[in-house]
Coordinates of C-alpha atoms in Angstrom, one line a residue:
X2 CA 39.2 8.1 -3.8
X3 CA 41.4 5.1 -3.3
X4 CA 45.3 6.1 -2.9
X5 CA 48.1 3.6 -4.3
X6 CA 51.4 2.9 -2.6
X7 CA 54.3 4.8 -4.6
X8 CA 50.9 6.0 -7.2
X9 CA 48.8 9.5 -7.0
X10 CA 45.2 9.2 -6.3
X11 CA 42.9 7.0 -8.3
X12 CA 38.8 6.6 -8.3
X13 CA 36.6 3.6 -7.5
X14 CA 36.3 3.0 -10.8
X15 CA 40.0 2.6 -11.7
X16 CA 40.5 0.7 -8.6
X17 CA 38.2 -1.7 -10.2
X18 CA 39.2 -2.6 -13.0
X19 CA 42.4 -3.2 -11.5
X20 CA 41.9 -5.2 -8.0
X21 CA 41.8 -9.0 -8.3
X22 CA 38.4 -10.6 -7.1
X23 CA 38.3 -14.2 -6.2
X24 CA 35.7 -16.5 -8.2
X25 CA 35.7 -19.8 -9.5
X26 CA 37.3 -19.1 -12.4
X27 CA 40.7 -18.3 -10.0
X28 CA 40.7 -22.0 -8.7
X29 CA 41.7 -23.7 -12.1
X30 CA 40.4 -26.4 -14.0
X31 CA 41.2 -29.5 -11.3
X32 CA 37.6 -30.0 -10.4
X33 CA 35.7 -30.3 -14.0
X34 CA 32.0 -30.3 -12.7
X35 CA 29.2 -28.3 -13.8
X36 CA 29.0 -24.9 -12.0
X37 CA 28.2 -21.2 -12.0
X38 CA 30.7 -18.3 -12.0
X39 CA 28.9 -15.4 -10.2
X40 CA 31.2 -12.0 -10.8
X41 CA 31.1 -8.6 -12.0
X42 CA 32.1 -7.5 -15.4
X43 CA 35.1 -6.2 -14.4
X44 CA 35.7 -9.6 -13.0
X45 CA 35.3 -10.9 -15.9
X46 CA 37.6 -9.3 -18.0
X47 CA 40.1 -11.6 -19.6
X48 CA 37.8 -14.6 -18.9
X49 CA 36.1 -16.7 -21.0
X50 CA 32.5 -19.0 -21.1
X51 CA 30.7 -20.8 -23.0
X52 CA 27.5 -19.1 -21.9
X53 CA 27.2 -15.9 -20.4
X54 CA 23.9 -14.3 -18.3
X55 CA 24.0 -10.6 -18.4
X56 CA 21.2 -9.6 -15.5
X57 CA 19.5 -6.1 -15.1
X58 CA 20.2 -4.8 -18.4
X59 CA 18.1 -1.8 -18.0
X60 CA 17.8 1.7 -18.4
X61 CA 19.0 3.5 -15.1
X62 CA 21.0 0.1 -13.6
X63 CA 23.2 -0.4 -17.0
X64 CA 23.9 2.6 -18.0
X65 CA 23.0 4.2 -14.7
X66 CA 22.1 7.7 -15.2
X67 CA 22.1 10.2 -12.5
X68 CA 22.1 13.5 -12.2
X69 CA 25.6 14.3 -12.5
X70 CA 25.7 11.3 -15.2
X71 CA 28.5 12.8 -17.8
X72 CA 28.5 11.1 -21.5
X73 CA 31.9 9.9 -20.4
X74 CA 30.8 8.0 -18.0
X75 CA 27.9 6.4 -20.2
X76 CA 30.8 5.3 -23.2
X77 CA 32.8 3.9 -20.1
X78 CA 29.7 1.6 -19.2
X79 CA 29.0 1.1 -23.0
X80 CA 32.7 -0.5 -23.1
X81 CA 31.9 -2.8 -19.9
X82 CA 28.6 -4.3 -21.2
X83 CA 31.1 -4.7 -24.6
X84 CA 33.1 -6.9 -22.4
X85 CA 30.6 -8.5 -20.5
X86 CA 29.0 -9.6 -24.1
X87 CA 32.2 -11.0 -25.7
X88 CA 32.5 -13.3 -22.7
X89 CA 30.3 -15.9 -23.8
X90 CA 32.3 -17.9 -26.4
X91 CA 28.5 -19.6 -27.6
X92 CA 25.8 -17.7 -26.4
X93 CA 25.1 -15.0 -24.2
X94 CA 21.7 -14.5 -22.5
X95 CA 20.6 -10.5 -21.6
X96 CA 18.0 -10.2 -19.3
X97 CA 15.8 -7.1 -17.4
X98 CA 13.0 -7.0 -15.5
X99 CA 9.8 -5.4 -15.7
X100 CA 9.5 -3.9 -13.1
X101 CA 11.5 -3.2 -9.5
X102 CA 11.0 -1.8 -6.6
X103 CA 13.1 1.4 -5.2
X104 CA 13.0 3.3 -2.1
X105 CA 9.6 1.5 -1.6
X106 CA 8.5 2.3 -4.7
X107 CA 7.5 0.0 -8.0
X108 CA 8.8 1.2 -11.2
X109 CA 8.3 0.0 -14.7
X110 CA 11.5 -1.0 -16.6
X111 CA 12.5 -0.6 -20.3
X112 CA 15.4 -2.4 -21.9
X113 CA 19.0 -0.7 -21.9
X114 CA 19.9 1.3 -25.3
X115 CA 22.6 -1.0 -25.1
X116 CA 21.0 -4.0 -26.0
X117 CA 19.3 -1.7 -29.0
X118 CA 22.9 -1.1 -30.1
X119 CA 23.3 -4.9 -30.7
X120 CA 21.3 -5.1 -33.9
X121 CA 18.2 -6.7 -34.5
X122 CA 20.0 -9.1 -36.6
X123 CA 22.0 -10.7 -33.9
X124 CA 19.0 -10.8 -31.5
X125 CA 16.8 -14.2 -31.0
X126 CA 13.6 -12.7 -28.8
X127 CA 11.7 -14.8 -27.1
X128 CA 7.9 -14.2 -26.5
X129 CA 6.9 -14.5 -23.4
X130 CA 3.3 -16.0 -22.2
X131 CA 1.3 -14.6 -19.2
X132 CA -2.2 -15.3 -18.2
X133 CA -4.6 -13.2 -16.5
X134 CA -3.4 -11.6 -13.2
X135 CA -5.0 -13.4 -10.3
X136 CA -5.9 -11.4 -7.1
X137 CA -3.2 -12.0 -4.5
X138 CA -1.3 -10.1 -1.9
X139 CA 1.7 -9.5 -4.7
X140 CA -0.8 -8.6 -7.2
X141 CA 0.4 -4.9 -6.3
X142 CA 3.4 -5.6 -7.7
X143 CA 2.9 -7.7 -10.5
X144 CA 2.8 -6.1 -14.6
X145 CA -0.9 -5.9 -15.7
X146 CA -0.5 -7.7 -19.1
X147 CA -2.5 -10.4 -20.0
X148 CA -1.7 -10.9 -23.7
X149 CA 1.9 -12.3 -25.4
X150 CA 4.1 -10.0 -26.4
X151 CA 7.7 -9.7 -27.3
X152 CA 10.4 -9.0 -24.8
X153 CA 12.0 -6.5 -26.8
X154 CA 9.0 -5.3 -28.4
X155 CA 10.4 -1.7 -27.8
X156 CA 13.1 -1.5 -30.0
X157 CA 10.8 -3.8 -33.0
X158 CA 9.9 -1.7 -35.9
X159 CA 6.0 -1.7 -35.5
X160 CA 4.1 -2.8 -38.9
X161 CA 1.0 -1.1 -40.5
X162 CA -1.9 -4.0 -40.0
X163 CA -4.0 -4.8 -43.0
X164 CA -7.6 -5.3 -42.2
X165 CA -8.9 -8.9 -43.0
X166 CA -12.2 -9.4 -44.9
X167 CA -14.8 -11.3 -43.3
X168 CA -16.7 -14.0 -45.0
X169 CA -20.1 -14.1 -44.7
X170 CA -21.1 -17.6 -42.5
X171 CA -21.8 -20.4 -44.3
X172 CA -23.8 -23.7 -43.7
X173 CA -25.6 -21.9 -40.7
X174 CA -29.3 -22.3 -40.3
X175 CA -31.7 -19.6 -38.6
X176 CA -32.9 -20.5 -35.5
X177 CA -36.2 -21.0 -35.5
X178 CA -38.1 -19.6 -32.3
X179 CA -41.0 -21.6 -30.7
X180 CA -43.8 -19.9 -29.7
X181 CA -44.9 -20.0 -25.9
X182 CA -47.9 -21.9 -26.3
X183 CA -46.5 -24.5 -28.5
X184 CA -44.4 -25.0 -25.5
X185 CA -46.9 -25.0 -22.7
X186 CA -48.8 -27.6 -25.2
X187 CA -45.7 -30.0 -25.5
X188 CA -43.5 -29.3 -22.7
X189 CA -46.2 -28.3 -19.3
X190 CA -47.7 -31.4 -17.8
X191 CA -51.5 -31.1 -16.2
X192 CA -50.7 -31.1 -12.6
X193 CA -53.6 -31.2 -10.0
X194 CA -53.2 -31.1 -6.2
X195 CA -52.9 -34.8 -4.9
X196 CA -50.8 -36.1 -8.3
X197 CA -48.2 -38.2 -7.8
X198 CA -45.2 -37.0 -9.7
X199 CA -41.5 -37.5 -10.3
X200 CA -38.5 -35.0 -11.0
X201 CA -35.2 -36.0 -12.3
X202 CA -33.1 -34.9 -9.5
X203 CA -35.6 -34.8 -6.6
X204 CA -37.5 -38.2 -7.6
X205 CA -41.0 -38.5 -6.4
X206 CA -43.2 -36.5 -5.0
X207 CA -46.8 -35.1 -4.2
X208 CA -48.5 -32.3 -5.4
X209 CA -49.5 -29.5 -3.1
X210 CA -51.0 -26.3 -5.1
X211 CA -50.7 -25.3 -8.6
X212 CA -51.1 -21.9 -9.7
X213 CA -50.8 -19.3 -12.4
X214 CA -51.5 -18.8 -15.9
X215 CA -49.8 -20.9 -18.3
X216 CA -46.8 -20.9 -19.4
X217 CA -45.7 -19.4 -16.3
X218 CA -47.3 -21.9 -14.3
X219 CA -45.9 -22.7 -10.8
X220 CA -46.8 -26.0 -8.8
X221 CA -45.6 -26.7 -5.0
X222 CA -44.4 -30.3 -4.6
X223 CA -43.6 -32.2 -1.6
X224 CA -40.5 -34.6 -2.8
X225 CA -39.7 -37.6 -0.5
X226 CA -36.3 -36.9 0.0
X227 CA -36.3 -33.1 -1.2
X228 CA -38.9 -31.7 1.1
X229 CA -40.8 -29.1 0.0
X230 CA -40.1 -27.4 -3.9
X231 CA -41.7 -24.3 -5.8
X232 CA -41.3 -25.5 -9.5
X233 CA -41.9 -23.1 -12.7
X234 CA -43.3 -26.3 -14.9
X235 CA -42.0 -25.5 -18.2
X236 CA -38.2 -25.9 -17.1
X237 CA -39.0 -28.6 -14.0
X238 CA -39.3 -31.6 -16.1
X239 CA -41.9 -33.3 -14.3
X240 CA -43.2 -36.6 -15.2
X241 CA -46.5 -37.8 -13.8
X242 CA -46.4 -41.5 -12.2
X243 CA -50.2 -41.3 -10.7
X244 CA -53.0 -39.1 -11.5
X245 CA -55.4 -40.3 -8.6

């Protein structure tokens, strides 16, 4: 309780609306540059902009319930977020955040009835983008969405969805599947111990051993510059430059 000279007592809250802050807007027009007015709503009162930023317009910061909250109380607030909205002589920008973190805690945030009170009609909502969370040392703290959605998607009537035929595929071809020993035939080169041979990224070499069965046949190659290489021959593309 705040006592008045000459007055009976009064509460913080009349003391408020009443005491004169000093902000930007106090100082007059003489210097017309481009600036920000930072103030409370009850600052604010009387006051006009072209554009207005009303922050942390969330449920529990504005209205803020507590326990002893009283509806009062809540139709008081209601009449301050009135004026901090009719401030903005253009636009007027409402903001809340996701999520914040009390007594050490995160919570999740939901948009104040307030802003629900406005209308859909008198709303723009932006969607926002976000990608996929990356792992980091605030990842603990950080909303996992990774899709778009609508800021305001809470108060938006949601829509019944209507399922979507699907064509059947045109102009597509089956694949055709190749046998393994059309492939051994075309693709697995006769390596002997002794052949000289060349790969396309390890250039030439010499071959050691060969072994196995085909197709999974295996050769060991020493490469000039490569050293020593175990090769399955029907992915090595090897090409054979000597077969003394």
């Amino acid at each position: 309780m705040v006592e008045e000279t000459g007055q009976q007592l009064v509460s913080l809250s009349d003391y408020l609306q009443n005491v004169s802050l000093l902000t930007d807007a106090d100082k007059g027009e003489k210097e017309e540059i481009e600036r920000v007015s930072l103030m409370t709503v009850h600052a604010a009162k009387g006051l006009e902009f072209d554009v207005t930023f009303i922050v942390g317009a969330e449920k529990e910061y504005f209205p803020l319930y507590m326990n002893s909250v009283e509806p009062a109380d809540v139709e008081e607030e209601r009449r301050l977020f009135y004026v901090a909205l009719t401030r903005a002589k253009t636009q007027a920008f409402i903001s809340y955040a996701d999520i914040r973190m009390k007594w050490g805690k995160t919570n999740p945030c939901t948009p104040s009835d307030f802003i629900k009170d406005i209308g859909m009609d008198y709303l723009e909502m932006p969607v926002e983008k976000r990608k996929p969370e990356e792992k980091s040392g605030f990842s603990a703290f950080t909303p996992k969405k990774t899709s778009e959605r609508n800021v305001f998607s809470d108060f938006m009537p949601k829509k019944p969805e209507r399922a979507t035929p699907v064509s059947s595929p045109q102009n597509f071809k089956p694949i055709q599947s190749v046998s393994s020993k059309a492939m051994a035939s075309e693709e697995i080169p006769d390596l002997k111990p002794g052949m000289l041979v060349e790969h396309d990224r390890f250039g030439p070499g010499v071959v050691l051993t060969v072994e196995g069965i085909s197709p999974d046949i295996k050769a060991q190659i020493e490469f000039k510059h490569s050293g020593i290489k175990n090769l399955l021959l029907k992915f090595a593309r090897i090409k054979i430059i000597n077969n003394n």
